[in-house]
CSV table of C-alpha atoms in Angstrom, one decimal:
chain,number,residue,atom,x,y,z
A,38,MET,CA,-77.6,-24.3,-19.6
A,39,HIS,CA,-74.7,-24.3,-17.9
A,40,SER,CA,-74.5,-28.2,-17.1
A,41,GLY,CA,-75.6,-29.2,-20.4
A,42,ASP,CA,-72.4,-27.3,-21.7
A,43,ALA,CA,-70.8,-29.8,-18.6
A,44,ALA,CA,-71.8,-32.6,-19.7
A,45,ARG,CA,-71.3,-32.2,-23.2
A,46,THR,CA,-67.6,-32.3,-22.5
A,47,LEU,CA,-67.4,-35.5,-20.1
A,48,SER,CA,-67.2,-39.0,-20.6
A,49,ASP,CA,-71.3,-40.7,-20.4
A,50,ASP,CA,-70.1,-42.4,-17.3
A,51,LEU,CA,-69.7,-39.7,-15.7
A,52,ILE,CA,-72.8,-38.3,-16.8
A,53,GLY,CA,-74.8,-41.4,-15.7
A,54,PHE,CA,-73.6,-41.3,-12.7
A,55,ARG,CA,-73.9,-37.4,-11.8
A,56,ASN,CA,-77.3,-37.7,-12.9
A,57,LEU,CA,-77.9,-40.6,-10.9
A,58,VAL,CA,-77.1,-38.9,-7.6
A,59,ARG,CA,-78.5,-35.9,-8.5
A,60,ASP,CA,-82.3,-37.3,-8.8
A,61,ALA,CA,-81.7,-39.5,-5.8
A,62,LEU,CA,-80.7,-36.7,-4.0
A,63,GLN,CA,-84.3,-34.8,-5.3
A,64,LYS,CA,-86.1,-37.7,-4.5
A,65,LEU,CA,-85.6,-36.9,-0.9
A,66,GLY,CA,-87.5,-34.6,1.0
A,67,ALA,CA,-85.7,-31.2,1.7
A,68,THR,CA,-84.9,-32.0,5.9
A,69,GLU,CA,-83.8,-35.4,5.1
A,70,ARG,CA,-81.7,-34.5,1.9
A,71,GLU,CA,-80.3,-31.1,4.5
A,72,ILE,CA,-79.5,-34.0,7.5
A,73,LEU,CA,-77.3,-35.5,4.5
A,74,MET,CA,-75.8,-32.9,3.3
A,75,LEU,CA,-74.9,-31.2,7.1
A,76,ARG,CA,-73.7,-35.0,7.6
A,77,GLU,CA,-71.8,-36.0,5.0
A,78,TYR,CA,-70.2,-33.1,3.7
A,79,GLU,CA,-69.8,-30.5,6.7
A,80,VAL,CA,-69.4,-33.8,8.9
A,81,LEU,CA,-71.2,-32.2,11.6
A,82,SER,CA,-72.6,-34.6,14.1
A,83,TYR,CA,-75.7,-35.6,15.1
A,84,SER,CA,-76.6,-32.9,18.2
A,85,GLU,CA,-75.3,-30.3,15.9
A,86,ILE,CA,-77.1,-31.0,13.1
A,87,ALA,CA,-80.3,-31.4,15.9
A,88,GLU,CA,-79.2,-27.5,17.2
A,89,ILE,CA,-79.1,-26.2,13.3
A,90,LEU,CA,-82.5,-27.9,12.1
A,91,ARG,CA,-84.1,-28.0,15.9
A,92,LEU,CA,-85.2,-31.4,15.2
A,93,PRO,CA,-84.6,-33.3,18.1
A,94,VAL,CA,-81.2,-35.8,17.9
A,95,ASN,CA,-83.7,-38.8,17.5
A,96,THR,CA,-85.1,-37.4,14.6
A,97,VAL,CA,-82.7,-36.7,13.1
A,98,ARG,CA,-80.7,-40.4,13.2
A,99,SER,CA,-83.8,-41.6,11.8
A,100,ARG,CA,-84.9,-39.0,9.0
A,101,LEU,CA,-80.5,-40.1,7.9
A,102,PHE,CA,-81.1,-43.8,8.0
A,103,ARG,CA,-84.0,-43.4,6.1
A,104,ALA,CA,-82.3,-40.5,3.4
A,105,ARG,CA,-79.7,-43.0,3.0
A,106,MET,CA,-81.6,-46.1,3.1
A,107,ALA,CA,-83.5,-44.4,0.2
A,108,LEU,CA,-80.0,-43.0,-1.7
A,109,LYS,CA,-78.6,-46.6,-1.7
A,110,GLU,CA,-81.6,-47.8,-3.3
A,111,HIS,CA,-80.8,-45.8,-5.8
A,112,LEU,CA,-77.9,-46.6,-6.1
A,113,GLU,CA,-78.3,-49.8,-6.4
A,114,PRO,CA,-81.8,-51.1,-7.0
A,115,ALA,CA,-80.2,-54.5,-8.1
A,116,THR,CA,-79.2,-55.6,-4.3
A,117,GLN,CA,-81.8,-54.1,-2.6
A,118,VAL,CA,-82.2,-55.2,1.6
A,119,ASN,CA,-85.1,-53.1,2.5
A,120,ARG,CA,-84.2,-53.4,5.9
A,121,ALA,CA,-85.4,-49.9,7.0
A,122,GLU,CA,-89.0,-51.6,6.1
A,123,ARG,CA,-88.3,-54.3,8.2
B,151,MET,CA,-87.3,-54.7,13.5
B,152,THR,CA,-88.6,-57.1,16.8
B,153,THR,CA,-86.4,-59.7,15.5
B,154,HIS,CA,-82.9,-57.9,15.2
B,155,PRO,CA,-81.6,-56.8,18.4
B,156,ILE,CA,-79.5,-53.8,16.9
B,157,ALA,CA,-81.6,-51.4,14.7
B,158,GLY,CA,-80.7,-50.1,11.5
B,159,ASP,CA,-80.0,-46.6,12.5
B,160,GLU,CA,-77.9,-47.8,16.0
B,161,LEU,CA,-75.4,-49.7,13.4
B,162,MET,CA,-75.2,-46.2,11.7
B,163,ALA,CA,-74.6,-43.6,14.6
B,164,TYR,CA,-72.0,-46.3,15.3
B,165,LEU,CA,-70.7,-46.7,12.3
B,166,ASP,CA,-70.5,-42.8,12.6
B,167,GLY,CA,-69.4,-42.9,15.9
B,168,GLU,CA,-72.6,-41.4,17.7
B,169,LEU,CA,-72.6,-44.0,20.3
B,170,THR,CA,-72.2,-44.0,24.1
B,171,VAL,CA,-68.6,-46.6,24.6
B,172,GLU,CA,-71.2,-49.0,26.1
B,173,ARG,CA,-73.6,-49.2,23.7
B,174,ALA,CA,-71.2,-49.1,21.2
B,175,ALA,CA,-69.3,-52.2,22.6
B,176,GLY,CA,-72.6,-53.9,21.9
B,177,VAL,CA,-73.0,-53.1,18.5
B,178,ALA,CA,-69.2,-54.0,17.6
B,179,ALA,CA,-69.9,-57.2,19.1
B,180,HIS,CA,-73.4,-58.0,18.1
B,181,LEU,CA,-72.1,-56.8,13.9
B,182,GLU,CA,-68.7,-59.6,14.5
B,183,HIS,CA,-71.1,-62.6,13.8
B,184,CYS,CA,-74.0,-60.7,12.6
B,185,ARG,CA,-73.7,-60.9,8.5
B,186,GLU,CA,-77.1,-59.4,8.0
B,187,CYS,CA,-75.8,-56.0,9.7
B,188,GLN,CA,-71.8,-56.4,7.8
B,189,GLY,CA,-74.0,-56.5,5.1
B,190,LEU,CA,-75.8,-53.2,5.5
B,191,ALA,CA,-73.5,-51.4,7.3
B,192,ALA,CA,-70.9,-52.2,4.2
B,193,ASP,CA,-74.3,-50.3,2.6
B,194,LEU,CA,-74.3,-47.4,4.6
B,195,GLN,CA,-70.6,-46.8,4.5
B,196,ARG,CA,-71.0,-47.1,0.1
B,197,VAL,CA,-73.4,-44.5,0.3
B,198,SER,CA,-71.2,-42.1,2.1
B,199,ARG,CA,-68.8,-42.9,-0.4
B,200,ARG,CA,-70.8,-42.2,-3.3
B,201,LEU,CA,-71.6,-39.3,-2.1
B,202,LEU,CA,-67.5,-37.9,-1.5
B,203,GLU,CA,-67.0,-39.2,-5.1
B,204,TRP,CA,-69.7,-37.4,-6.6
B,205,GLN,CA,-69.0,-34.3,-4.7
B,206,ILE,CA,-65.4,-34.6,-6.3
B,207,GLU,CA,-66.8,-35.3,-9.9
B,208,GLU,CA,-68.7,-32.5,-9.8
B,209,SER,CA,-66.5,-30.1,-9.2
B,210,SER,CA,-63.7,-31.2,-11.1
B,211,SER,CA,-62.8,-29.2,-14.2
B,212,VAL,CA,-65.3,-27.8,-15.6
B,213,LEU,CA,-67.5,-27.0,-12.7
B,214,GLN,CA,-64.5,-25.4,-10.9
B,215,HIS,CA,-64.0,-23.1,-13.6
B,216,TRP,CA,-67.6,-21.5,-13.1
B,217,LEU,CA,-67.1,-21.5,-9.6
B,218,ALA,CA,-63.3,-20.1,-9.8
B,219,GLU,CA,-65.1,-17.4,-12.0
B,220,ALA,CA,-68.5,-16.9,-10.6
B,221,LEU,CA,-66.8,-16.5,-6.9
B,222,GLN,CA,-65.1,-13.5,-8.1
B,223,ALA,CA,-68.1,-12.2,-9.6
B,224,VAL,CA,-69.5,-12.1,-6.3
B,225,GLU,CA,-66.4,-10.7,-5.0
B,226,GLU,CA,-64.8,-7.6,-7.2
B,227,PRO,CA,-66.9,-5.9,-7.5
B,228,LYS,CA,-67.7,-5.1,-3.9
B,229,THR,CA,-64.1,-5.1,-3.2
B,230,ASP,CA,-63.6,-2.8,-5.8
B,231,THR,CA,-65.0,-0.2,-5.7
B,232,ARG,CA,-64.3,-0.5,-1.8
B,233,ARG,CA,-60.8,0.6,-2.5
B,234,LYS,CA,-61.0,3.1,-5.1
B,235,GLY,CA,-61.1,6.6,-2.7
B,236,SER,CA,-57.0,5.8,-2.0
B,237,TYR,CA,-55.7,4.8,-4.8
B,238,LEU,CA,-58.0,6.7,-7.5
B,239,LEU,CA,-56.5,10.2,-6.7
B,240,VAL,CA,-52.6,8.0,-6.3
B,241,ARG,CA,-52.2,6.0,-9.6
B,242,PRO,CA,-54.5,6.8,-12.6
B,243,TRP,CA,-53.6,4.1,-14.6
B,244,THR,CA,-54.8,2.0,-11.9
B,245,TRP,CA,-58.1,4.1,-11.8
B,246,ALA,CA,-58.0,2.6,-15.7
B,247,ALA,CA,-56.0,-0.6,-15.6
B,248,SER,CA,-59.6,-1.5,-12.3
B,249,THR,CA,-62.2,-0.2,-15.0
B,250,ALA,CA,-60.3,-2.5,-17.4
B,251,ALA,CA,-61.1,-5.5,-14.9
B,252,VAL,CA,-64.7,-4.2,-13.5
B,253,LEU,CA,-66.1,-3.8,-17.5
B,254,ILE,CA,-64.5,-7.8,-18.0
B,255,LEU,CA,-66.4,-8.8,-14.9
B,256,VAL,CA,-69.9,-6.9,-16.2
B,257,GLY,CA,-68.9,-9.2,-19.4
B,258,VAL,CA,-68.6,-12.2,-17.6
B,259,MET,CA,-71.9,-11.9,-15.0
B,260,VAL,CA,-74.5,-11.0,-17.9
B,261,TRP,CA,-72.6,-14.6,-19.5
B,262,GLN,CA,-73.3,-16.0,-16.5
B,263,THR,CA,-77.6,-15.4,-16.5
B,264,GLY,CA,-77.0,-13.5,-13.2
B,265,SER,CA,-74.8,-14.1,-10.4
B,266,ARG,CA,-77.7,-15.5,-7.7
B,267,GLU,CA,-77.5,-18.3,-9.7
B,268,SER,CA,-73.8,-19.2,-9.2
B,269,GLU,CA,-73.9,-18.9,-6.4
B,270,ARG,CA,-75.3,-22.2,-6.1
B,271,LEU,CA,-72.7,-23.6,-8.2
B,272,VAL,CA,-71.6,-27.3,-7.3
B,273,ILE,CA,-74.3,-29.7,-6.2
B,274,PRO,CA,-77.0,-27.4,-5.2
B,275,HIS,CA,-77.2,-26.3,-8.6
B,276,GLU,CA,-79.2,-29.0,-10.0
B,277,LEU,CA,-81.3,-29.2,-7.1
B,278,ALA,CA,-82.4,-25.9,-6.6
B,279,GLN,CA,-84.6,-25.4,-9.6
B,280,SER,CA,-86.7,-28.7,-7.5
B,281,ASP,CA,-88.2,-26.6,-5.0
B,282,GLY,CA,-89.2,-22.8,-3.5
B,283,ALA,CA,-87.3,-21.4,-0.8
B,284,GLU,CA,-85.1,-24.4,1.2
B,285,PRO,CA,-82.5,-25.3,-2.3
B,286,ALA,CA,-81.0,-21.9,-1.4
B,287,ARG,CA,-80.5,-22.2,2.3
B,288,LEU,CA,-79.1,-25.4,0.9
B,289,ALA,CA,-76.7,-23.5,-1.8
B,290,GLN,CA,-76.1,-21.7,1.1
B,291,SER,CA,-74.5,-24.3,3.5
B,292,MET,CA,-72.8,-25.7,0.3
B,293,ARG,CA,-70.9,-22.6,-0.3
B,294,ALA,CA,-70.0,-22.3,3.2
B,295,MET,CA,-69.4,-26.4,3.0
B,296,LEU,CA,-67.2,-25.4,0.4
B,297,MET,CA,-65.2,-22.0,2.2
B,298,GLU,CA,-64.7,-24.5,5.3
B,299,SER,CA,-63.1,-27.5,3.6
B,300,ALA,CA,-60.7,-25.1,1.4
B,301,THR,CA,-59.4,-24.3,4.6
B,302,SER,CA,-59.5,-27.5,6.5
B,303,GLY,CA,-58.6,-29.3,3.0
B,304,ALA,CA,-61.0,-32.0,3.8
B,305,VAL,CA,-63.0,-33.2,1.1
B,306,GLY,CA,-59.9,-33.9,-1.4
B,307,GLY,CA,-57.7,-32.4,-3.5
B,308,VAL,CA,-60.3,-31.0,-6.2
B,309,ILE,CA,-61.2,-28.9,-3.3
B,310,GLY,CA,-58.8,-28.0,-2.0
B,311,ASN,CA,-57.7,-25.5,-5.2
B,312,VAL,CA,-60.8,-23.6,-4.5
B,313,PRO,CA,-59.2,-20.9,-2.7
B,314,GLN,CA,-56.9,-20.0,-5.2
B,315,ALA,CA,-59.0,-19.5,-7.7
B,316,ALA,CA,-61.6,-17.5,-5.3
B,317,PRO,CA,-59.3,-14.0,-4.6
B,318,ALA,CA,-59.2,-12.4,-1.9
B,319,PRO,CA,-61.7,-10.2,0.1
B,320,PRO,CA,-60.0,-7.9,1.4
B,321,PRO,CA,-59.9,-3.5,0.1
B,322,GLU,CA,-56.3,-3.9,-0.9
B,323,GLU,CA,-55.4,-3.6,-5.0
B,324,ALA,CA,-51.8,-4.6,-3.3
B,325,VAL,CA,-53.7,-8.8,-2.8
B,326,GLN,CA,-55.1,-9.1,-6.2
B,327,THR,CA,-51.8,-7.8,-7.6
B,328,GLY,CA,-50.1,-10.6,-5.7
B,329,ARG,CA,-47.7,-7.8,-4.5
B,330,PRO,CA,-46.9,-8.3,-0.6
B,331,LEU,CA,-47.9,-6.4,1.6
B,332,ILE,CA,-45.9,-4.5,3.7
B,333,VAL,CA,-46.1,-2.7,6.7
B,334,ARG,CA,-43.3,0.1,7.0
B,335,THR,CA,-42.2,2.0,10.3
B,336,ALA,CA,-39.1,4.1,10.4
B,337,GLU,CA,-37.4,6.1,12.9
B,338,MET,CA,-35.4,9.6,13.0
B,339,SER,CA,-33.5,11.2,15.4
B,340,ILE,CA,-33.0,14.9,14.7
B,341,THR,CA,-31.6,17.7,16.5
B,342,THR,CA,-32.1,21.4,15.3
B,343,ARG,CA,-31.1,25.1,16.6
B,344,GLU,CA,-34.9,26.6,15.3
B,345,PHE,CA,-36.6,24.4,17.5
B,346,ASP,CA,-39.3,27.0,18.1
B,347,ARG,CA,-40.0,26.7,13.9
B,348,THR,CA,-39.6,22.7,14.0
B,349,ARG,CA,-43.0,21.6,15.4
B,350,PRO,CA,-45.2,24.0,12.6
B,351,GLU,CA,-43.1,22.3,10.3
B,352,VAL,CA,-43.7,19.2,11.0
B,353,THR,CA,-47.4,19.6,10.8
B,354,ARG,CA,-47.0,21.3,7.4
B,355,ILE,CA,-45.3,18.7,6.4
B,356,VAL,CA,-47.9,15.4,7.0
B,357,ASP,CA,-50.9,17.3,6.0
B,358,ALA,CA,-48.9,17.6,2.6
B,359,HIS,CA,-48.9,13.8,2.4
B,360,ASP,CA,-52.1,13.3,3.5
B,361,GLY,CA,-50.7,11.6,6.9
B,362,TYR,CA,-51.8,12.8,10.5
B,363,ILE,CA,-49.5,13.9,13.9
B,364,ALA,CA,-50.8,10.2,16.4
B,365,GLN,CA,-49.0,11.5,18.9
B,366,LEU,CA,-46.8,14.3,19.6
B,367,SER,CA,-45.3,15.8,23.4
B,368,MET,CA,-43.0,18.7,24.0
B,369,ASN,CA,-40.6,18.5,26.7
B,370,SER,CA,-39.0,21.5,27.7
B,371,PRO,CA,-36.9,21.6,31.5
B,372,SER,CA,-35.5,23.9,33.1
B,373,ASP,CA,-31.5,22.4,32.8
B,374,HIS,CA,-31.7,21.2,29.2
B,375,GLY,CA,-32.7,21.8,25.9
B,376,ARG,CA,-36.3,21.6,25.3
B,377,SER,CA,-37.0,18.2,22.8
B,378,LEU,CA,-40.0,17.1,20.9
B,379,SER,CA,-41.4,13.6,20.6
B,380,ALA,CA,-44.0,12.2,17.9
B,381,THR,CA,-45.9,9.6,16.5
B,382,LEU,CA,-46.5,10.3,12.7
B,383,ARG,CA,-48.7,8.2,10.4
B,384,VAL,CA,-48.3,8.5,6.3
B,385,PRO,CA,-49.6,6.8,3.6
B,386,ALA,CA,-47.1,4.2,3.1
B,387,GLY,CA,-46.1,5.4,-0.1
B,388,GLN,CA,-45.2,9.0,0.6
B,389,LEU,CA,-42.2,7.2,3.3
B,390,ASP,CA,-39.7,7.9,1.3
B,391,ARG,CA,-40.3,12.0,0.5
B,392,VAL,CA,-41.6,12.5,3.7
B,393,PHE,CA,-38.3,11.1,5.3
B,394,SER,CA,-36.7,13.9,3.0
B,395,GLU,CA,-38.4,16.6,3.8
B,396,LEU,CA,-38.0,16.2,7.7
B,397,ARG,CA,-34.5,15.9,7.2
B,398,LYS,CA,-34.0,19.7,6.5
B,399,LEU,CA,-35.6,20.3,9.7
B,400,GLY,CA,-31.9,19.7,11.1
B,401,ARG,CA,-28.8,17.6,11.7
B,402,ILE,CA,-29.6,13.5,11.9
B,403,GLN,CA,-28.1,12.1,13.8
B,404,SER,CA,-29.6,8.6,13.4
B,405,GLU,CA,-32.7,6.6,11.3
B,406,SER,CA,-33.8,4.4,10.6
B,407,GLN,CA,-36.4,2.0,8.3
B,408,ALA,CA,-38.1,-1.2,8.7
B,409,GLY,CA,-40.9,-3.6,7.1
B,410,GLU,CA,-42.6,-6.1,7.9
B,411,GLU,CA,-44.2,-8.7,5.5
B,412,VAL,CA,-48.1,-10.0,6.4
B,413,THR,CA,-49.4,-10.9,3.4
B,414,GLN,CA,-50.0,-14.1,4.6
B,415,GLN,CA,-51.3,-12.8,7.7
B,416,TYR,CA,-53.2,-10.2,5.7
B,417,ILE,CA,-54.9,-13.2,3.9
B,418,ASP,CA,-55.8,-15.8,7.2
B,419,LEU,CA,-57.2,-13.5,8.9
B,420,SER,CA,-59.8,-12.4,5.2
B,421,ALA,CA,-60.6,-15.9,5.0
B,422,ARG,CA,-61.8,-16.8,8.6
B,423,LEU,CA,-64.0,-13.7,8.2
B,424,LYS,CA,-65.1,-15.0,5.9
B,425,ASN,CA,-66.3,-18.0,7.2
B,426,ALA,CA,-67.3,-17.1,10.2
B,427,ARG,CA,-69.5,-14.7,8.3
B,428,ASN,CA,-71.1,-17.6,6.1
B,429,THR,CA,-71.4,-19.0,9.5
B,430,GLU,CA,-73.6,-16.5,10.5
B,431,GLU,CA,-75.5,-15.6,7.8
B,432,ARG,CA,-76.0,-19.9,7.6
B,433,LEU,CA,-77.3,-19.3,11.3
B,434,THR,CA,-79.7,-16.6,10.9
B,435,GLU,CA,-81.8,-18.6,7.7
B,436,ILE,CA,-82.5,-21.2,10.1
B,437,LEU,CA,-83.5,-19.6,12.9
B,438,ARG,CA,-85.3,-17.4,10.3
B,439,GLN,CA,-87.2,-20.3,8.8
B,440,ARG,CA,-87.5,-22.8,11.8
B,441,THR,CA,-89.5,-22.8,14.6
B,442,GLY,CA,-89.6,-25.1,18.4
B,443,LYS,CA,-88.5,-25.1,20.5
B,444,LEU,CA,-87.6,-21.6,23.1
B,445,SER,CA,-84.7,-23.1,24.4
B,446,ASP,CA,-83.8,-24.3,21.1
B,447,VAL,CA,-84.3,-20.7,18.9
B,448,LEU,CA,-82.0,-18.8,22.5
B,449,ALA,CA,-79.3,-21.9,21.7
B,450,VAL,CA,-78.9,-20.7,18.5
B,451,GLU,CA,-79.1,-17.0,19.2
B,452,GLU,CA,-76.6,-17.7,21.3
B,453,GLN,CA,-74.5,-19.3,19.0
B,454,ILE,CA,-75.5,-16.4,16.6
B,455,ASP,CA,-74.2,-13.7,19.2
B,456,ARG,CA,-71.0,-15.6,19.5
B,457,THR,CA,-70.2,-15.8,16.0
B,458,ARG,CA,-70.8,-12.4,15.4
B,459,GLY,CA,-68.4,-11.2,18.2
B,460,GLU,CA,-66.2,-13.6,16.5
B,461,ILE,CA,-67.5,-11.5,13.5
B,462,GLU,CA,-66.7,-7.5,15.3
B,463,ARG,CA,-63.3,-8.8,16.7
B,464,MET,CA,-61.3,-10.2,13.6
B,465,ASN,CA,-63.0,-6.6,11.4
B,466,ALA,CA,-60.9,-4.8,14.0
B,467,GLU,CA,-58.1,-6.9,13.5
B,468,LEU,CA,-58.6,-6.9,9.8
B,469,LYS,CA,-59.0,-2.9,10.3
B,470,ASN,CA,-56.5,-2.6,12.0
B,471,LEU,CA,-54.1,-4.2,10.1
B,472,SER,CA,-54.8,-2.7,7.2
B,473,ASN,CA,-55.0,0.5,8.2
B,474,ARG,CA,-51.3,-0.2,9.3
B,475,ILE,CA,-50.4,-1.2,6.1
B,476,THR,CA,-51.8,2.1,3.9
B,477,LEU,CA,-50.3,4.1,7.1
B,478,ALA,CA,-46.7,4.2,8.0
B,479,THR,CA,-45.1,5.0,11.2
B,480,ILE,CA,-42.8,7.0,12.0
B,481,GLN,CA,-41.1,7.7,15.3
B,482,LEU,CA,-39.7,11.3,15.2
B,483,GLN,CA,-36.9,12.7,17.9
B,484,VAL,CA,-36.0,16.4,17.7
B,485,SER,CA,-33.9,18.2,20.1
B,486,GLU,CA,-32.8,21.9,20.5
B,487,GLU,CA,-29.1,22.1,20.3
B,488,CYS,CA,-27.3,26.0,21.7
B,489,ARG,CA,-29.9,27.4,23.6
B,490,GLN,CA,-28.3,25.0,26.8
B,491,ALA,CA,-25.4,25.7,26.0
B,492,LEU,CA,-25.7,29.9,26.4
B,493,ARG,CA,-27.8,30.4,29.3
B,494,VAL,CA,-25.8,27.7,31.5
B,495,ASP,CA,-22.8,30.4,31.2
B,496,HIS,CA,-24.6,33.2,31.4
B,497,SER,CA,-26.2,32.2,35.1
B,498,SER,CA,-22.4,30.7,35.9
B,499,THR,CA,-20.6,34.2,35.5
B,500,LEU,CA,-23.0,36.2,37.0
B,501,GLY,CA,-22.4,33.8,40.2
B,502,ARG,CA,-18.9,33.1,40.2
B,503,ILE,CA,-18.8,37.2,40.1
B,504,ARG,CA,-21.1,37.1,43.0
B,505,ASN,CA,-18.8,34.4,44.7
B,506,ALA,CA,-15.7,36.4,44.0
B,507,ALA,CA,-16.7,39.4,45.6
B,508,VAL,CA,-18.2,37.4,48.1
B,509,GLU,CA,-14.7,35.9,48.7
B,510,GLY,CA,-12.7,39.2,48.0
B,511,PHE,CA,-15.0,40.4,50.6
B,512,ARG,CA,-14.4,38.0,53.4
B,513,GLY,CA,-10.3,37.8,52.5
B,514,VAL,CA,-10.3,41.7,53.3
B,515,ILE,CA,-12.1,40.6,57.1
B,516,GLU,CA,-10.9,37.1,58.1
B,517,GLY,CA,-6.9,39.3,56.9
B,518,ALA,CA,-7.9,41.7,59.4
B,519,ILE,CA,-8.9,39.6,62.1
B,520,ALA,CA,-5.9,37.5,61.5
B,521,ILE,CA,-3.9,40.9,62.1
B,522,LEU,CA,-5.7,42.1,65.1
B,523,ILE,CA,-5.2,38.2,66.7
B,524,PHE,CA,-1.5,38.7,65.5
B,525,LEU,CA,-0.8,41.5,67.6
B,526,LEU,CA,-2.8,40.6,70.4
B,527,ALA,CA,-1.6,37.5,70.6
B,528,TYR,CA,2.3,38.3,69.9
B,529,GLY,CA,2.1,42.2,70.1
B,530,PRO,CA,3.4,42.5,74.4
B,531,GLY,CA,6.3,39.6,73.8
B,532,LEU,CA,7.0,42.3,70.9
B,533,LEU,CA,6.8,45.3,73.1
B,534,ILE,CA,9.4,44.3,76.3
B,535,LEU,CA,11.6,43.0,73.3
B,536,ALA,CA,11.9,46.3,71.8
B,537,VAL,CA,12.0,47.7,74.9
B,538,LEU,CA,15.4,45.4,75.9
B,539,VAL,CA,16.6,46.0,72.5
B,540,LEU,CA,16.0,49.4,72.2
B,541,PHE,CA,18.2,51.2,75.3
B,542,PRO,CA,20.9,49.2,75.5
B,543,GLY,CA,21.1,50.3,72.3
B,544,ARG,CA,20.8,53.8,72.1
B,545,ALA,CA,23.1,54.0,75.8
B,546,LEU,CA,25.1,52.1,73.2
B,547,TRP,CA,25.1,54.7,70.6
B,548,LYS,CA,25.5,57.8,72.9
B,549,VAL,CA,28.7,56.3,74.2
B,550,VAL,CA,29.7,55.9,70.8
B,551,GLN,CA,28.8,59.8,70.0
B,552,GLN,CA,30.4,60.5,72.6
B,553,ARG,CA,33.9,59.6,71.9
B,554,THR,CA,34.2,60.8,69.0
B,555,ARG,CA,33.1,64.2,69.5
B,556,PRO,CA,36.8,64.7,72.5
B,557,GLU,CA,38.8,63.8,69.0
B,558,GLN,CA,36.9,66.3,66.7
B,559,GLN,CA,37.3,69.1,69.1
B,560,SER,CA,41.3,68.7,69.8
């Protein structure tokens, strides 16, 4: 309800961009999203994230990579280089 | 992956500064000539940048306004009930104003359709609806993140405005109304003739103004007047009145008052406490929802313990500070005036009389002894002298008398 109100006051470009990122984040798994948030916004180290989520550090690293690649693909579908699958 | 010497997530770890020095050197060397890896590095950096941009856009303008309101709606009702007790009785207008504020806030909360949702603002607001328990946790971590970034200023200028919008959590009305917080101290030194009346009088004054005596000690040494020293705590607003009543106890020898501004200290401490509470909440939530190795569980629990210890410490510090702000401290010294002089005179008069009597008695005896000694020493000599002078004198006297007698007969 509020986001709708907000959207009307913002420019179309911004709405497009916001929706794009939000959709991309929504498509991630819960854990991947969480790892991504903890890394990007809380600027925690891999080991700190691993400690908080009780995952091995390697798992955090691979999931973070997967999350970033998924986000990148969603944000820039035209320039896909699916390196994660290689 | 098999043909490429550097895995994608390793490259990412290199960019995040998470590799050991040796591995980082290897990746750096490879990155220099591998175009594919350069492209991937650029992609990864772009994704991070876009996420940050999105964060800043999301929290701008309208959303930030909501955030401020939501934080206010969440925080203010709590603080209001906490401070009623002390201010209610003292200032009726404050009560009226805060009632009005509560009504407005309730209105805002109703309009916001519930405080739970308003807590999930910024990014997780939308995500929250996508799945069940996860978003609440995410919301919490995002909220904590906002608090942290607000104090450290890490995530750009837009978010940096948050703490101004969010009111400081403390019970102090002054913080909300923007008045400075001041720790007041005073010292007073009095001399009095009616010392016996002083102590009950001090107790009465302090009680009448809702204060208390923090420390009191009395001295009554034998060779001085009695003295009393006390530390009084009275509500800061009553300090002047208490002071003027204390002045009536006797003659003022000295008095002084001082005030130390602690607004910034109070706000800082409150913010740190809030951050620690958020961290604790988040860790507890994680502990509840996750299962894992025993060592991991223990590690998180240890972290929680540490955070709780920190919270306890800061809580105590904040309480102490609030206490010093709400209650002013008076150092009172009372000393007795006259009794000393009277008593000292009394005892010395007796002593002097006694001493004089003893001196006199001793003088008489000394005198007698001295005369005796003189007689013993000079008596024989004087006796011989007297004999020598007396006999020729007497003979001469007789001769003179015999010569005058025949002259009278003839």
